[in-house]
XYZ file of C-alpha atoms in Angstrom:
757
model
C -150.076 24.691 -176.239
C -147.976 27.111 -174.154
C -147.576 30.816 -173.300
C -144.799 33.000 -171.861
C -144.573 36.636 -170.726
C -141.707 39.116 -170.530
C -140.828 42.794 -170.957
C -139.529 44.088 -174.267
C -135.900 45.227 -174.073
C -135.254 48.880 -173.206
C -138.967 49.667 -173.022
C -140.510 52.153 -170.601
C -139.391 55.566 -169.487
C -136.022 56.547 -168.040
C -137.126 56.481 -164.389
C -135.247 54.158 -161.992
C -138.147 51.727 -161.982
C -138.627 51.965 -165.756
C -142.362 52.500 -165.567
C -144.669 51.850 -168.517
C -142.583 48.929 -169.734
C -144.028 47.077 -172.711
C -145.194 43.507 -172.016
C -144.662 40.904 -174.714
C -146.681 37.688 -174.859
C -145.530 34.641 -176.831
C -147.831 31.710 -177.600
C -146.847 28.319 -178.958
C -149.495 26.750 -181.136
C -150.443 23.706 -183.116
C -150.067 25.684 -186.354
C -146.281 25.236 -185.925
C -145.801 28.976 -185.302
C -144.960 31.208 -182.359
C -147.248 34.235 -182.240
C -145.951 37.423 -180.609
C -148.345 39.909 -178.986
C -147.592 43.268 -177.334
C -149.734 44.868 -174.638
C -150.635 48.368 -175.829
C -153.045 51.113 -174.829
C -155.754 51.253 -177.448
C -159.373 51.943 -178.184
C -161.568 54.796 -177.141
C -161.571 53.714 -173.511
C -157.774 53.277 -173.536
C -158.161 49.716 -172.227
C -154.890 47.781 -172.463
C -155.106 44.945 -174.934
C -152.736 42.546 -176.610
C -152.054 43.392 -180.243
C -150.430 40.857 -182.529
C -146.977 41.993 -183.562
C -145.571 39.127 -185.636
C -145.379 35.359 -186.064
C -142.222 33.269 -185.943
C -141.986 30.330 -188.322
C -139.412 27.585 -188.329
C -140.629 24.694 -186.227
C -141.918 21.722 -188.165
C -144.245 20.384 -185.472
C -146.299 21.621 -182.538
C -144.617 24.129 -180.225
C -144.720 22.629 -176.722
C -143.009 25.131 -174.402
C -141.619 28.687 -174.293
C -139.302 30.467 -171.877
C -137.994 34.069 -171.848
C -134.585 35.230 -170.636
C -133.412 38.853 -170.215
C -129.698 39.265 -170.856
C -128.095 41.386 -168.130
C -124.426 40.413 -168.119
C -122.073 41.491 -165.377
C -119.477 44.067 -166.417
C -116.564 41.717 -165.830
C -118.099 38.962 -167.976
C -118.718 41.058 -171.070
C -116.691 40.045 -174.073
C -115.610 36.757 -172.499
C -118.028 34.413 -174.268
C -117.920 34.425 -178.049
C -121.183 32.492 -178.271
C -123.259 35.324 -176.860
C -120.995 38.366 -177.293
C -123.393 39.729 -179.915
C -126.184 39.855 -177.328
C -126.722 43.383 -176.095
C -127.459 44.243 -172.512
C -131.212 44.115 -172.065
C -131.897 41.851 -175.046
C -134.652 39.312 -174.489
C -134.107 35.735 -175.672
C -136.998 33.338 -176.193
C -136.365 29.582 -176.091
C -138.954 27.436 -177.851
C -139.377 23.657 -177.650
C -141.201 21.606 -180.216
C -142.226 18.120 -181.138
C -139.820 18.409 -184.069
C -137.052 17.501 -181.525
C -135.355 20.918 -181.923
C -134.997 23.861 -179.528
C -134.777 27.316 -181.100
C -133.468 30.540 -179.546
C -135.032 33.817 -180.742
C -133.459 37.179 -179.830
C -135.546 40.317 -179.345
C -133.529 43.488 -179.758
C -134.452 47.178 -180.273
C -133.246 48.657 -183.562
C -134.513 52.285 -183.566
C -136.910 54.738 -182.014
C -138.875 57.509 -183.729
C -139.352 60.451 -181.421
C -141.971 63.014 -182.230
C -140.339 66.396 -181.607
C -141.288 69.934 -182.621
C -139.350 69.634 -185.846
C -141.064 66.520 -187.163
C -144.349 66.199 -185.315
C -146.816 65.313 -187.999
C -144.400 66.228 -190.771
C -142.849 62.769 -191.250
C -144.302 60.798 -194.129
C -144.894 57.061 -194.300
C -141.956 56.742 -196.697
C -139.717 58.566 -194.212
C -140.635 56.135 -191.433
C -140.018 53.148 -193.694
C -136.611 54.467 -194.745
C -135.683 55.150 -191.129
C -136.511 51.582 -190.156
C -134.514 50.182 -193.096
C -131.552 52.308 -192.088
C -131.820 51.052 -188.532
C -131.925 47.434 -189.683
C -128.873 47.998 -191.856
C -127.080 49.608 -188.948
C -127.942 46.623 -186.797
C -126.332 44.337 -189.402
C -129.626 42.503 -189.837
C -129.768 43.282 -193.548
C -127.340 43.224 -196.406
C -126.904 45.837 -199.148
C -126.016 44.873 -202.678
C -124.106 47.052 -205.181
C -127.307 48.962 -205.991
C -127.896 49.838 -202.305
C -130.977 47.616 -202.024
C -131.487 46.143 -198.590
C -132.215 42.379 -198.658
C -133.761 41.495 -195.323
C -132.765 38.076 -193.979
C -135.572 35.590 -193.441
C -134.216 35.113 -189.933
C -135.309 38.590 -188.875
C -138.874 39.700 -188.087
C -139.445 43.429 -187.558
C -142.353 45.006 -185.714
C -143.249 48.388 -184.249
C -144.763 49.147 -180.850
C -146.028 52.305 -179.210
C -147.896 53.672 -182.183
C -149.566 56.965 -181.392
C -147.476 57.451 -178.261
C -144.711 59.979 -177.615
C -142.191 57.406 -178.733
C -142.470 54.622 -181.270
C -139.980 51.760 -180.974
C -138.946 49.221 -183.538
C -137.810 45.726 -182.610
C -136.549 42.742 -184.487
C -136.805 39.064 -183.615
C -134.100 36.905 -185.119
C -133.284 33.242 -184.913
C -130.145 33.101 -182.796
C -129.383 29.399 -182.394
C -130.637 25.868 -183.009
C -130.106 23.279 -180.270
C -130.206 19.742 -181.606
C -129.503 16.884 -179.247
C -132.789 15.192 -178.431
C -134.125 12.168 -180.284
C -137.798 12.678 -179.487
C -140.318 15.387 -178.676
C -138.936 18.206 -176.532
C -141.480 18.995 -173.842
C -139.993 21.830 -171.798
C -137.339 24.570 -171.752
C -136.217 26.467 -168.641
C -133.560 29.190 -168.274
C -131.123 29.456 -165.385
C -130.529 33.172 -164.905
C -127.885 33.072 -162.176
C -124.222 32.735 -162.960
C -121.712 34.322 -165.342
C -123.530 32.929 -168.406
C -127.087 31.733 -168.993
C -127.899 28.039 -169.059
C -130.864 26.273 -170.558
C -132.516 23.061 -169.363
C -134.514 20.992 -171.839
C -136.586 17.858 -171.144
C -137.628 15.377 -173.782
C -139.603 12.213 -174.378
C -136.301 10.516 -175.255
C -135.827 9.962 -171.490
C -133.207 12.661 -171.123
C -132.855 16.200 -169.799
C -129.982 18.255 -171.242
C -128.193 21.190 -169.629
C -127.053 23.604 -172.376
C -124.494 26.397 -171.988
C -122.769 28.844 -174.403
C -119.350 27.284 -174.886
C -116.767 30.110 -175.140
C -114.161 27.772 -176.634
C -116.093 26.752 -179.740
C -118.592 29.593 -180.064
C -121.752 27.455 -180.037
C -124.239 26.121 -177.495
C -122.984 22.825 -176.092
C -124.303 20.164 -173.765
C -122.864 20.351 -170.262
C -124.708 17.285 -169.008
C -127.255 14.788 -170.245
C -129.409 13.608 -167.338
C -131.495 10.476 -167.439
C -130.991 6.850 -168.279
C -130.343 5.530 -171.754
C -132.748 2.732 -172.602
C -134.752 3.150 -169.407
C -138.433 2.430 -168.988
C -139.561 5.774 -167.587
C -141.402 6.870 -170.724
C -139.493 10.135 -171.033
C -139.801 13.469 -169.261
C -142.721 15.865 -169.492
C -140.883 18.742 -167.855
C -137.845 19.803 -165.837
C -136.826 22.785 -163.732
C -133.904 24.181 -161.729
C -133.616 25.155 -158.113
C -132.754 28.817 -157.519
C -128.995 28.217 -157.410
C -128.851 25.848 -160.355
C -127.334 23.042 -158.283
C -130.344 20.710 -158.577
C -132.669 19.632 -161.362
C -136.091 18.063 -160.879
C -137.805 16.366 -163.814
C -141.259 14.851 -163.976
C -142.142 11.983 -166.244
C -145.014 9.842 -167.333
C -146.929 7.952 -164.637
C -146.362 10.720 -162.078
C -142.665 10.058 -161.579
C -140.111 12.561 -160.271
C -136.384 12.431 -160.976
C -133.849 14.487 -159.020
C -130.211 15.256 -159.768
C -127.798 17.298 -157.681
C -124.536 18.892 -158.711
C -121.752 17.803 -156.402
C -118.030 18.386 -156.315
C -115.580 15.515 -156.294
C -115.246 16.051 -152.549
C -118.952 15.284 -152.150
C -120.152 18.757 -151.162
C -122.856 20.795 -152.860
C -121.576 22.706 -155.860
C -121.514 26.459 -155.222
C -121.343 29.439 -157.532
C -117.625 28.977 -158.120
C -118.136 25.369 -159.088
C -121.008 26.358 -161.369
C -118.677 28.538 -163.394
C -116.915 25.546 -164.871
C -118.577 22.296 -165.717
C -115.408 20.356 -164.871
C -115.498 21.364 -161.194
C -118.599 19.318 -160.363
C -120.741 16.526 -161.723
C -124.416 15.700 -161.720
C -125.470 12.691 -159.646
C -128.978 11.237 -159.142
C -130.655 11.613 -155.773
C -133.688 10.123 -154.048
C -136.941 11.880 -154.899
C -140.608 11.512 -154.044
C -142.898 9.024 -155.742
C -146.448 7.765 -155.550
C -149.448 6.491 -157.435
C -150.959 8.297 -160.402
C -154.427 6.726 -160.273
C -156.975 6.045 -157.560
C -155.511 4.112 -154.591
C -157.762 1.206 -153.663
C -156.164 -0.499 -150.668
C -153.455 -0.146 -148.030
C -152.277 -2.696 -145.484
C -149.480 -2.746 -142.923
C -146.838 -5.417 -142.558
C -148.517 -7.640 -139.940
C -145.789 -8.377 -137.424
C -144.250 -5.005 -136.658
C -145.787 -2.501 -139.082
C -142.359 -1.768 -140.531
C -143.738 -0.891 -143.949
C -146.968 -0.207 -145.803
C -148.289 -1.843 -148.975
C -150.606 0.101 -151.293
C -152.462 -0.904 -154.464
C -153.860 1.345 -157.145
C -155.731 1.479 -160.410
C -152.390 2.502 -161.954
C -151.736 -1.267 -161.932
C -148.897 -1.141 -159.413
C -148.384 -2.295 -155.840
C -145.916 -0.183 -153.862
C -144.152 -0.559 -150.529
C -143.481 2.539 -148.409
C -141.275 2.670 -145.321
C -139.483 5.317 -143.250
C -135.931 5.934 -144.387
C -133.638 6.195 -141.383
C -130.336 7.521 -142.686
C -127.130 7.080 -140.780
C -123.619 6.569 -142.051
C -123.031 3.569 -139.832
C -126.301 2.958 -138.055
C -126.477 -0.779 -137.331
C -129.627 -2.809 -137.695
C -132.007 -2.163 -134.854
C -130.649 1.299 -134.038
C -133.207 3.532 -135.705
C -133.052 5.969 -132.807
C -129.438 6.762 -133.757
C -130.193 7.538 -137.408
C -131.712 10.597 -138.947
C -135.245 10.174 -140.270
C -135.642 11.275 -143.889
C -139.364 10.614 -144.090
C -141.318 7.879 -145.812
C -140.147 6.679 -149.210
C -141.142 4.076 -151.739
C -138.663 1.245 -151.321
C -140.148 -1.407 -153.595
C -142.670 -1.905 -156.366
C -143.405 -5.617 -155.925
C -146.123 -5.838 -158.567
C -146.397 -4.058 -161.927
C -149.460 -5.582 -163.510
C -151.537 -5.450 -166.648
C -154.811 -5.119 -164.740
C -156.100 -2.550 -162.261
C -155.243 -3.707 -158.727
C -158.058 -3.768 -156.164
C -157.145 -5.444 -152.890
C -154.379 -7.166 -150.945
C -153.682 -8.882 -147.641
C -150.452 -9.935 -145.955
C -149.849 -13.593 -145.150
C -146.560 -12.871 -143.406
C -143.933 -10.144 -143.343
C -142.545 -11.361 -146.646
C -145.637 -12.686 -148.434
C -148.961 -11.234 -149.568
C -151.892 -11.987 -151.861
C -153.501 -9.500 -154.230
C -156.620 -9.271 -156.353
C -157.129 -7.295 -159.544
C -159.622 -6.871 -162.363
C -158.965 -10.465 -163.354
C -160.239 -13.841 -162.167
C -156.975 -14.886 -160.517
C -155.637 -14.168 -157.032
C -151.832 -13.963 -157.065
C -149.390 -14.771 -154.267
C -146.111 -12.845 -153.991
C -143.007 -13.365 -151.900
C -140.290 -10.860 -150.996
C -136.759 -11.131 -152.319
C -133.567 -11.488 -150.338
C -132.431 -8.083 -151.580
C -135.579 -6.456 -150.240
C -135.276 -8.154 -146.848
C -131.661 -7.062 -146.471
C -132.482 -3.514 -147.546
C -135.502 -2.972 -145.304
C -133.422 -3.902 -142.262
C -130.871 -1.232 -143.197
C -133.136 1.469 -144.613
C -135.771 1.351 -141.891
C -134.005 -0.064 -138.870
C -136.309 -0.924 -136.019
C -136.592 -3.091 -132.963
C -137.058 -6.230 -135.081
C -135.550 -7.468 -138.311
C -136.867 -9.535 -141.176
C -133.592 -11.412 -141.565
C -132.578 -14.455 -139.615
C -135.722 -16.562 -140.018
C -133.956 -19.201 -142.078
C -136.429 -19.029 -144.963
C -135.242 -19.483 -148.520
C -135.956 -16.403 -150.585
C -135.085 -15.574 -154.203
C -132.429 -12.972 -154.792
C -134.566 -10.974 -157.215
C -137.381 -11.125 -159.745
C -138.035 -10.108 -163.325
C -141.115 -9.629 -165.477
C -141.107 -11.218 -168.945
C -141.747 -8.820 -171.798
C -145.083 -10.401 -172.724
C -146.024 -11.880 -169.360
C -147.951 -10.936 -166.239
C -146.151 -13.219 -163.757
C -142.966 -12.112 -162.006
C -140.323 -14.814 -162.243
C -137.720 -15.484 -159.558
C -134.106 -14.905 -160.577
C -132.662 -17.465 -158.165
C -133.626 -19.374 -155.044
C -130.262 -20.412 -153.664
C -129.636 -17.797 -150.979
C -130.889 -18.317 -147.417
C -132.591 -15.370 -145.769
C -129.938 -15.152 -143.060
C -127.559 -13.726 -145.689
C -124.929 -16.465 -145.462
C -122.330 -16.598 -148.190
C -122.092 -19.188 -150.958
C -119.374 -21.847 -150.654
C -116.404 -21.537 -153.007
C -114.331 -24.327 -154.520
C -111.542 -23.889 -151.982
C -113.952 -24.360 -149.092
C -114.307 -20.673 -148.230
C -117.254 -18.325 -148.633
C -117.906 -15.303 -150.768
C -120.715 -12.780 -150.806
C -123.838 -14.196 -152.426
C -124.505 -11.006 -154.466
C -121.180 -11.230 -156.286
C -121.596 -14.969 -156.767
C -125.070 -14.642 -158.293
C -124.003 -11.737 -160.501
C -121.217 -13.825 -162.020
C -123.351 -16.918 -162.415
C -126.397 -15.236 -163.944
C -124.806 -12.205 -165.668
C -127.588 -10.044 -164.233
C -127.155 -6.295 -164.042
C -125.982 -4.859 -160.721
C -129.202 -2.892 -160.137
C -131.433 -5.923 -160.685
C -129.713 -7.884 -157.945
C -128.987 -5.009 -155.583
C -131.064 -1.896 -156.347
C -130.230 -0.500 -152.895
C -126.482 -0.245 -153.554
C -124.456 2.691 -152.333
C -124.495 5.949 -154.267
C -122.238 9.039 -154.141
C -124.883 10.763 -151.987
C -125.845 8.179 -149.376
C -124.246 5.021 -147.957
C -127.544 3.247 -148.602
C -130.701 4.759 -150.015
C -134.146 3.854 -151.333
C -134.071 2.779 -154.966
C -134.426 5.411 -157.655
C -137.308 5.407 -160.125
C -135.431 3.408 -162.745
C -134.601 0.720 -160.177
C -138.165 0.685 -158.852
C -139.459 -0.062 -162.325
C -137.288 -3.076 -163.028
C -135.356 -4.149 -159.940
C -137.694 -4.337 -156.929
C -140.316 -6.792 -158.156
C -141.365 -9.665 -155.922
C -141.635 -13.078 -157.602
C -145.054 -14.642 -157.958
C -145.129 -18.028 -156.242
C -148.697 -19.165 -156.885
C -152.070 -18.374 -158.459
C -155.486 -19.042 -156.939
C -158.206 -19.954 -159.425
C -161.924 -20.511 -159.151
C -163.692 -17.160 -159.379
C -165.769 -16.412 -162.500
C -165.312 -12.617 -162.411
C -162.898 -9.892 -161.278
C -161.537 -10.173 -157.733
C -162.916 -7.523 -155.382
C -161.951 -8.500 -151.826
C -159.342 -10.677 -150.102
C -158.502 -11.382 -146.459
C -156.066 -13.579 -144.510
C -156.728 -15.006 -141.063
C -154.619 -13.674 -138.216
C -152.992 -17.078 -137.702
C -152.103 -17.008 -141.426
C -153.683 -20.407 -142.073
C -156.559 -19.396 -144.337
C -157.136 -16.899 -147.133
C -160.631 -15.778 -148.138
C -161.431 -14.242 -151.519
C -164.512 -12.856 -153.274
C -165.227 -11.469 -156.741
C -167.684 -9.142 -158.448
C -171.127 -10.676 -158.696
C -174.614 -9.910 -159.950
C -176.278 -13.065 -158.623
C -175.951 -15.406 -155.677
C -174.079 -18.225 -157.420
C -171.215 -15.846 -158.221
C -171.167 -14.066 -154.856
C -169.421 -16.899 -153.047
C -166.417 -16.783 -150.714
C -163.610 -19.159 -151.565
C -161.310 -20.365 -148.791
C -157.699 -21.398 -149.510
C -155.126 -22.991 -147.244
C -151.934 -20.942 -147.102
C -149.879 -24.126 -146.676
C -150.468 -25.395 -150.214
C -152.694 -22.642 -151.688
C -155.481 -25.092 -152.410
C -159.104 -25.113 -151.363
C -160.162 -27.603 -148.671
C -161.457 -30.892 -149.975
C -164.511 -32.891 -149.023
C -163.234 -35.944 -147.088
C -165.857 -38.158 -148.746
C -165.478 -37.086 -152.386
C -161.939 -35.632 -152.205
C -163.223 -32.735 -154.331
C -162.699 -29.068 -153.583
C -165.454 -27.610 -151.438
C -167.923 -25.192 -152.965
C -167.790 -21.480 -152.128
C -169.498 -20.144 -149.014
C -172.788 -18.650 -150.168
C -174.782 -16.005 -148.339
C -174.958 -12.881 -150.510
C -176.635 -12.053 -153.804
C -174.352 -9.231 -154.986
C -170.649 -8.301 -154.828
C -168.990 -8.788 -151.454
C -167.239 -5.492 -150.757
C -165.156 -6.485 -147.709
C -164.005 -9.594 -145.854
C -162.658 -9.355 -142.294
C -161.494 -12.101 -139.913
C -162.108 -11.539 -136.201
C -158.984 -11.081 -134.041
C -159.178 -14.693 -132.759
C -160.185 -16.008 -136.227
C -163.373 -17.511 -134.830
C -165.502 -15.501 -137.244
C -165.252 -14.366 -140.833
C -167.332 -11.252 -141.512
C -168.536 -10.322 -144.988
C -170.457 -7.239 -146.139
C -172.027 -6.757 -149.534
C -173.742 -4.533 -152.035
C -176.952 -6.359 -151.157
C -177.009 -4.325 -147.882
C -176.488 -7.426 -145.735
C -173.694 -8.746 -143.552
C -172.895 -12.373 -142.752
C -170.890 -14.127 -140.068
C -169.147 -17.411 -140.815
C -167.948 -19.361 -137.794
C -164.839 -21.502 -137.602
C -165.635 -24.945 -136.248
C -164.504 -28.524 -136.885
C -168.178 -29.583 -137.128
C -168.747 -27.928 -140.517
C -169.980 -30.467 -143.046
C -168.076 -31.280 -146.206
C -164.635 -30.166 -145.016
C -165.445 -26.453 -144.733
C -163.236 -24.569 -142.237
C -165.993 -21.925 -141.840
C -169.769 -22.248 -141.944
C -172.534 -19.673 -142.165
C -173.513 -18.756 -138.625
C -175.506 -15.519 -138.746
C -176.886 -13.166 -141.375
C -178.484 -9.712 -141.188
C -180.594 -8.842 -144.228
C -181.185 -5.175 -144.952
C -178.822 -4.135 -142.190
C -178.541 -0.789 -143.999
C -180.662 1.014 -146.563
C -177.764 1.447 -149.020
C -174.670 -0.477 -150.030
C -172.325 -1.536 -147.196
C -168.801 -0.501 -148.159
C -166.669 -1.598 -145.218
C -166.516 -3.347 -141.872
C -164.098 -3.565 -138.945
C -163.551 -5.520 -135.710
C -162.516 -4.101 -132.362
C -159.036 -5.169 -131.311
C -160.487 -7.545 -128.685
C -163.222 -8.928 -130.945
C -166.106 -7.763 -128.711
C -167.859 -5.941 -131.528
C -167.747 -5.065 -135.193
C -169.076 -2.193 -137.271
C -170.544 -1.872 -140.741
C -170.114 1.323 -142.765
C -172.672 2.210 -145.402
C -173.508 4.688 -148.089
C -176.667 5.524 -146.134
C -174.467 7.850 -144.003
C -174.497 5.580 -140.961
C -172.110 3.325 -139.084
C -173.757 0.560 -137.076
C -172.118 -1.123 -134.114
C -172.908 -4.810 -133.533
C -171.974 -6.874 -130.491
C -170.203 -10.101 -131.356
C -172.412 -13.163 -130.716
C -171.348 -15.151 -127.686
C -170.071 -18.716 -128.197
C -173.209 -20.149 -126.572
C -175.434 -18.168 -128.931
C -177.692 -20.637 -130.750
C -177.068 -20.842 -134.478
C -177.331 -23.387 -137.202
C -174.227 -24.589 -139.010
C -175.414 -24.606 -142.558
C -178.343 -23.339 -144.537
C -180.362 -21.684 -141.741
C -178.302 -18.985 -140.020
C -179.146 -17.567 -136.613
C -181.158 -14.375 -136.333
C -178.949 -11.314 -135.946
C -179.038 -9.105 -132.847
C -180.125 -5.497 -132.979
C -177.327 -2.978 -133.452
C -175.859 -1.680 -130.213
C -175.589 1.796 -131.754
C -176.276 3.631 -134.982
C -173.914 6.529 -135.653
C -175.191 9.107 -138.132
C -172.613 11.003 -140.141
C -172.763 13.969 -142.565
C -171.837 12.008 -145.683
C -171.669 8.500 -147.095
C -169.263 6.283 -145.141
C -166.942 4.266 -147.365
C -164.222 2.994 -145.001
C -163.713 2.228 -141.323
C -161.143 0.688 -138.999
C -160.679 0.332 -135.235
C -157.540 1.504 -133.438
C -155.295 -1.355 -132.212
C -155.975 -0.616 -128.525
C -158.234 1.389 -126.238
C -157.584 5.083 -125.857
C -156.075 6.392 -122.611
C -159.650 7.256 -121.564
C -160.575 3.574 -121.824
C -162.842 3.631 -124.882
C -162.595 2.317 -128.410
C -161.430 4.561 -131.217
C -162.998 4.141 -134.640
C -161.681 5.929 -137.730
C -164.226 6.449 -140.510
C -163.584 7.783 -143.997
C -166.299 9.672 -145.845
C -167.058 9.943 -149.524
C -166.012 13.624 -149.547
C -162.526 12.840 -148.172
C -163.059 13.690 -144.504
C -161.644 11.413 -141.793
C -163.400 11.354 -138.417
C -162.212 9.690 -135.212
C -165.105 8.426 -133.089
C -164.783 7.268 -129.504
C -166.963 5.095 -127.302
C -167.881 5.979 -123.732
C -166.085 3.666 -121.254
C -168.217 1.603 -118.879
C -167.504 -0.879 -116.093
C -170.588 -2.924 -116.915
C -170.475 -6.127 -118.935
C -173.734 -5.528 -120.827
C -172.148 -3.756 -123.825
C -173.091 -0.349 -122.434
C -169.813 1.069 -123.701
C -170.865 0.206 -127.267
C -174.018 2.300 -127.172
C -172.669 5.834 -126.853
C -170.238 7.330 -129.345
C -168.865 10.836 -129.754
C -166.534 12.675 -132.079
C -162.997 12.681 -130.699
C -161.493 14.761 -133.496
C -161.450 15.287 -137.228
C -158.323 15.159 -139.349
C -157.413 18.702 -140.353
C -158.986 19.347 -143.787
C -155.714 20.962 -144.914
C -153.957 17.593 -144.670
C -156.949 15.354 -145.371
C -158.024 13.871 -148.671
C -160.163 15.683 -151.200
C -161.967 12.653 -152.604
C -163.452 9.301 -151.606
C -161.418 7.305 -149.079
C -161.322 3.671 -150.127
C -159.424 2.262 -147.172
C -158.303 3.107 -143.637
C -155.797 0.967 -141.768
C -154.251 1.410 -138.332
C -150.703 0.297 -137.733
C -150.460 -2.754 -135.513
C -150.069 -2.361 -131.761
C -146.676 -4.072 -131.934
C -145.360 -1.075 -133.849
C -147.274 1.771 -132.165
C -148.546 1.783 -128.623
C -150.051 4.913 -127.110
C -149.894 3.343 -123.671
C -146.121 3.789 -123.858
C -146.520 7.384 -124.967
C -146.005 6.790 -128.678
C -148.332 7.809 -131.467
C -150.539 5.528 -133.492
C -150.216 5.593 -137.264
C -153.293 5.657 -139.475
C -152.880 5.012 -143.218
C -155.492 6.015 -145.789
C -156.036 5.407 -149.498
C -158.136 7.693 -151.633
C -159.495 8.483 -155.064
C -157.269 11.579 -155.050
C -154.344 9.254 -155.938
C -152.553 9.674 -152.605
C -151.576 7.481 -149.693
C -151.454 9.420 -146.442
C -150.077 8.398 -143.050
C -151.282 10.276 -139.993
C -149.675 10.272 -136.560
C -152.452 10.174 -133.940
C -151.857 10.944 -130.275
C -154.420 11.064 -127.476
């Protein structure tokens, strides 16, 4: 289960570097024991090997972690701590954690040495050696003598001998020194802090707490200095914890890939130094913002459509997460991000925590999105007032989300046995106005709602001020329960799991598709975003049937920039164009216009439109990307069952591996060409550029070259499921700023690259 290494106390020769020190290895096992091994020279070839010295019994369940500490007290601190005064300088202490909820401290100490001199070389009998060891144990007060002089060894002491056959043989004992009981569940890790006047021990447990232990000189036992974590939280406990080098910060990792950070601060708000560390009363532990992310494959990423202020990601870990840059400033007003200090990108909301693996999403507006999962339902989510207020303060930019006059709920909650997030209230306007009071005045809506609903402070306002920052991204506990977005609608109709969704650029229509093994299931359903219903046939007043063109799962849906076309690509190696026209029969907003069968020789994973809609690309597992010119409006095509014949591809770009994702940059490069980002199955990201041309015959679509490749040291290491460029409204290279490219991968990471040309 675990191993730890150290040097035995007072081993080695008397040289300044103490050469030939004896290495001790401790292993924690499922047999409930700790096995001790010593590295010795042995065998005919004198090859060093570990020899078992003893086994330590006591734990009643699996041993999960071990940590050694060498006691080297400063001269001025000796004799000042009654808890560890019996420790000798150089003693080695082993801390062991177990699933029996108890931490044990074992002390290794030397008790005697047998030196082979001229007077006793070879003349000492086995009985003499045994008596010498018993005498040494008695002298070390590890045994007790009765009236007959018989030594009764305590069961707490384990004796072993090292250095047999060498110039000096040393005897050591391992004794149980202390039991630390304070956790209510499995203890997963133990870590020593070696700096300071006295040692400290950090333990992490599945009971959702990490405890800082110290030898209390006032009571003579190990006591708890601080208990870090949240009582009754939903983090699932901690798998491990560790100190920084100075002992002023603790980082713990939990289930689901979470990180929790605490810092020790004085009452004045400064970092606790060595003087403050000497007494636990001089400083206190406070939680701080840490990193977070997905812990399963990330399937989709999409930018907020209007300004690219934040990024939404979905994963097979069944969560949707919102990431945004945290611009920290003590009094930075909204819209003044240039005045604040950037603290990097952080997770600021977890709008959806689901019971199914999430697959795809698309924004309808800055505060609303739809998502598909391994279920037959498409769900619609809307932001909360707390999120809107926080994003304007955390990530101040040139635009704000507030002030639109929309009515948004204050928060959301997830029922214990439900899958739908429920709104907490819907009484607060998005412009943040107060709620009228009985005397005709106004009070802050947060306080009003808290009193009316008796909801916890964090649920309503997870972005509240902390001792460390005036305003900060929510901590892990708040992300789990306080940043959900309420679900406002469900879209039904698909027979199998949802695989692809898209929203038109004018936000009027949403297109969805599900997994399919035959044509009748591989249909595209269109929903109006005004009422979240499918269009109806004006003659029968019944919902229209799905758009049919493919025979297998549709892997991607993309609307053209002007929403004239809806592009679909599929596992059946074909792509289809649906055209928006009022002449479609039966009330359809889009009708099949063009179809290309066998456009590739393998599955088509992705597609993308140029920012001006002149062309689109299809990316396939056959290691090619094909560029297709958009059909002109006067191109003949049938609206219905017989689509128009597709044109030949303007270019076929061959790549070194299967292509699984693609997206066009939001504008032309400074050289005048298009920039296409492609993600490969092996994790590489390539930027391809077209050759500019003044001709109007699509000459610029025919020649493509490699502009650059993302540095492999910062690229993904597994399949890239999605690439998405930030909108031009948020990043414009023409003005000298960088473009942002977001990527989602099987390696469980979301990465954002800054691209400059």
